[in-house]
CSV table of C-alpha atoms in Angstrom, one decimal:
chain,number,residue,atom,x,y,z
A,1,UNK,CA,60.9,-58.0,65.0
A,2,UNK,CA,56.7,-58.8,65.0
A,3,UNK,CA,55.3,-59.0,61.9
A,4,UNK,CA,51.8,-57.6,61.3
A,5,UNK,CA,49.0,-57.6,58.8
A,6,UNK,CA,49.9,-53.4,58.0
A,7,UNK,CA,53.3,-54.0,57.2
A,8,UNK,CA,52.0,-56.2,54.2
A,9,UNK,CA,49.8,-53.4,53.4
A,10,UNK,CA,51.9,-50.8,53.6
A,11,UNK,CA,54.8,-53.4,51.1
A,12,UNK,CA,51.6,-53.1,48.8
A,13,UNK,CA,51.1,-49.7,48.3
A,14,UNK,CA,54.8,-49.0,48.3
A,15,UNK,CA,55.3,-51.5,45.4
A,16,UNK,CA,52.1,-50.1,43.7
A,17,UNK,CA,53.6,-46.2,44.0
A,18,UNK,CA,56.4,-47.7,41.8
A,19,UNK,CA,54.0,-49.0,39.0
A,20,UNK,CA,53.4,-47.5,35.9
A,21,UNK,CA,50.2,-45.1,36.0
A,22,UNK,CA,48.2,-47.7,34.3
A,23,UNK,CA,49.0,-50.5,36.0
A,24,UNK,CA,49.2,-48.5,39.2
A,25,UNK,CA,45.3,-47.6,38.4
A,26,UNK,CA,44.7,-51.1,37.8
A,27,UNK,CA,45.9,-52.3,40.8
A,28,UNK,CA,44.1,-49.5,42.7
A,29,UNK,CA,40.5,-49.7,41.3
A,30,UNK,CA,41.5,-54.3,41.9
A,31,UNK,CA,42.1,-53.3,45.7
A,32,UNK,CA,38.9,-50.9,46.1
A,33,UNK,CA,36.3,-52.9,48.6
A,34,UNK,CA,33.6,-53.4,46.5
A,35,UNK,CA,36.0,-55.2,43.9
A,36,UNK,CA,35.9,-58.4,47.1
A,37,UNK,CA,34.4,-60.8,43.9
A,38,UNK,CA,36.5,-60.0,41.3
A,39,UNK,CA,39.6,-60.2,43.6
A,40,UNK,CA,38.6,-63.8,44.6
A,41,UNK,CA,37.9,-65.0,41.4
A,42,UNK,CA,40.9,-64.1,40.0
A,43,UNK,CA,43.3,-65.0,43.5
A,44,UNK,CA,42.0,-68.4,43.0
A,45,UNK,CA,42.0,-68.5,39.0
A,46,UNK,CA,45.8,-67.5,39.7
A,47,UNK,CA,46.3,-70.1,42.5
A,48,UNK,CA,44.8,-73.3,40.4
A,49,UNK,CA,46.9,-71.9,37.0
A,50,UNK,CA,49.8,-72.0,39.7
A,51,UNK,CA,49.1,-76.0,40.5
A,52,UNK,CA,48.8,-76.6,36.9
A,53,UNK,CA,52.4,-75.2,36.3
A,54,UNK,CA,53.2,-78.1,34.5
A,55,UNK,CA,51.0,-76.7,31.1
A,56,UNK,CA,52.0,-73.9,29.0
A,57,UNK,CA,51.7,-70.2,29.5
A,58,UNK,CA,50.7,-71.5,33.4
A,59,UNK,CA,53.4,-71.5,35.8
A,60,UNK,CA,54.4,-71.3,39.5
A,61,UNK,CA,54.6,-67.5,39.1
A,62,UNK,CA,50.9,-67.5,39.7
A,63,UNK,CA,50.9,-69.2,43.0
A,64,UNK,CA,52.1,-66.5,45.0
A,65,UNK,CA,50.2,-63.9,43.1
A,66,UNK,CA,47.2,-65.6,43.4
A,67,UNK,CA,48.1,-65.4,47.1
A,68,UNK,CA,49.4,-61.9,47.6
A,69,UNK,CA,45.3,-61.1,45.8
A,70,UNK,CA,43.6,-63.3,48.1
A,71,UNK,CA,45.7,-62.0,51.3
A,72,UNK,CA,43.7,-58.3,50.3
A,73,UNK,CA,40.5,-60.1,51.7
A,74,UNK,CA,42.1,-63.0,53.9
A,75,UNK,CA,44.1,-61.3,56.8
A,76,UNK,CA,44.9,-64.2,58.0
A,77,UNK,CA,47.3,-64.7,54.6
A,78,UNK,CA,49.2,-61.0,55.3
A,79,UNK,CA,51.6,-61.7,57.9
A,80,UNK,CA,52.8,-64.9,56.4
A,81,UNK,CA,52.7,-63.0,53.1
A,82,UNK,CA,55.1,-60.2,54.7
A,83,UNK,CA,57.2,-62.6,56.8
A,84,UNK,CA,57.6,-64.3,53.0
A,85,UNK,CA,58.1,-61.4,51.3
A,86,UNK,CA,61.2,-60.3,53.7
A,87,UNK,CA,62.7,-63.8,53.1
A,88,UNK,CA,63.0,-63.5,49.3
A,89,UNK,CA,64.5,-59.7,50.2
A,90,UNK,CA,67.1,-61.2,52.9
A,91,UNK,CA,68.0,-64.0,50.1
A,92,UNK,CA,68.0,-61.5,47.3
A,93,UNK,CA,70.6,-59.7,49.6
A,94,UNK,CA,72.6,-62.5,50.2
A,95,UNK,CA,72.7,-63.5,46.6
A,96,UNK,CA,73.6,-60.1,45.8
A,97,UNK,CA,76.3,-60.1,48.4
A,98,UNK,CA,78.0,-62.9,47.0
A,99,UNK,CA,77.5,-62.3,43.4
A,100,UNK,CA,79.9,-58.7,43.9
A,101,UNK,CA,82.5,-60.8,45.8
């Protein structure tokens, strides 16, 4: 099955109908085109907290946040984003699986 750069769009705006309105609003006005700056500011403010994991409050939950922000502007980053994404959902599966059995 090919992997393309729409199916990680469409995996964002599905995941961003399931939001709370306010954080669904956030995420929207965050996505809008003329917010390219403030998008890559914070994708790589996100991505250097991630390094840093080893400090407080920072962690590796940043890292693919900071990712999935900067793939908005990067196509290049979608379909590895995507193919990523449907890992963690086949292992989530899997662990899922096993854990009723």
């Amino acid at each position: 099955m090919s992997v393309t750069a729409e199916d990680w769009d469409a995996r964002v705006t599905r995941l961003s109908e399931k939001m709370p309105d306010n954080l669904r609003r956030a995420v929207d006005w965050l996505r809008e085109p003329s917010r390219l700056w403030i998008r890559v500011i914070a994708a790589i403010l996100l991505i250097l907290g991630g390094i840093f994991s080893i400090l407080p409050v920072l962690g590796l939950w940043m890292l693919p946040l900071g990712l999935a922000l900067l793939a908005q502007d990067v196509p290049v980053l979608k379909v590895p984003m995507e193919r990523a994404a449907r890992w963690i959902e086949a292992k989530w599966a899997a662990f899922q699986a096993w854990r009723k059995s």
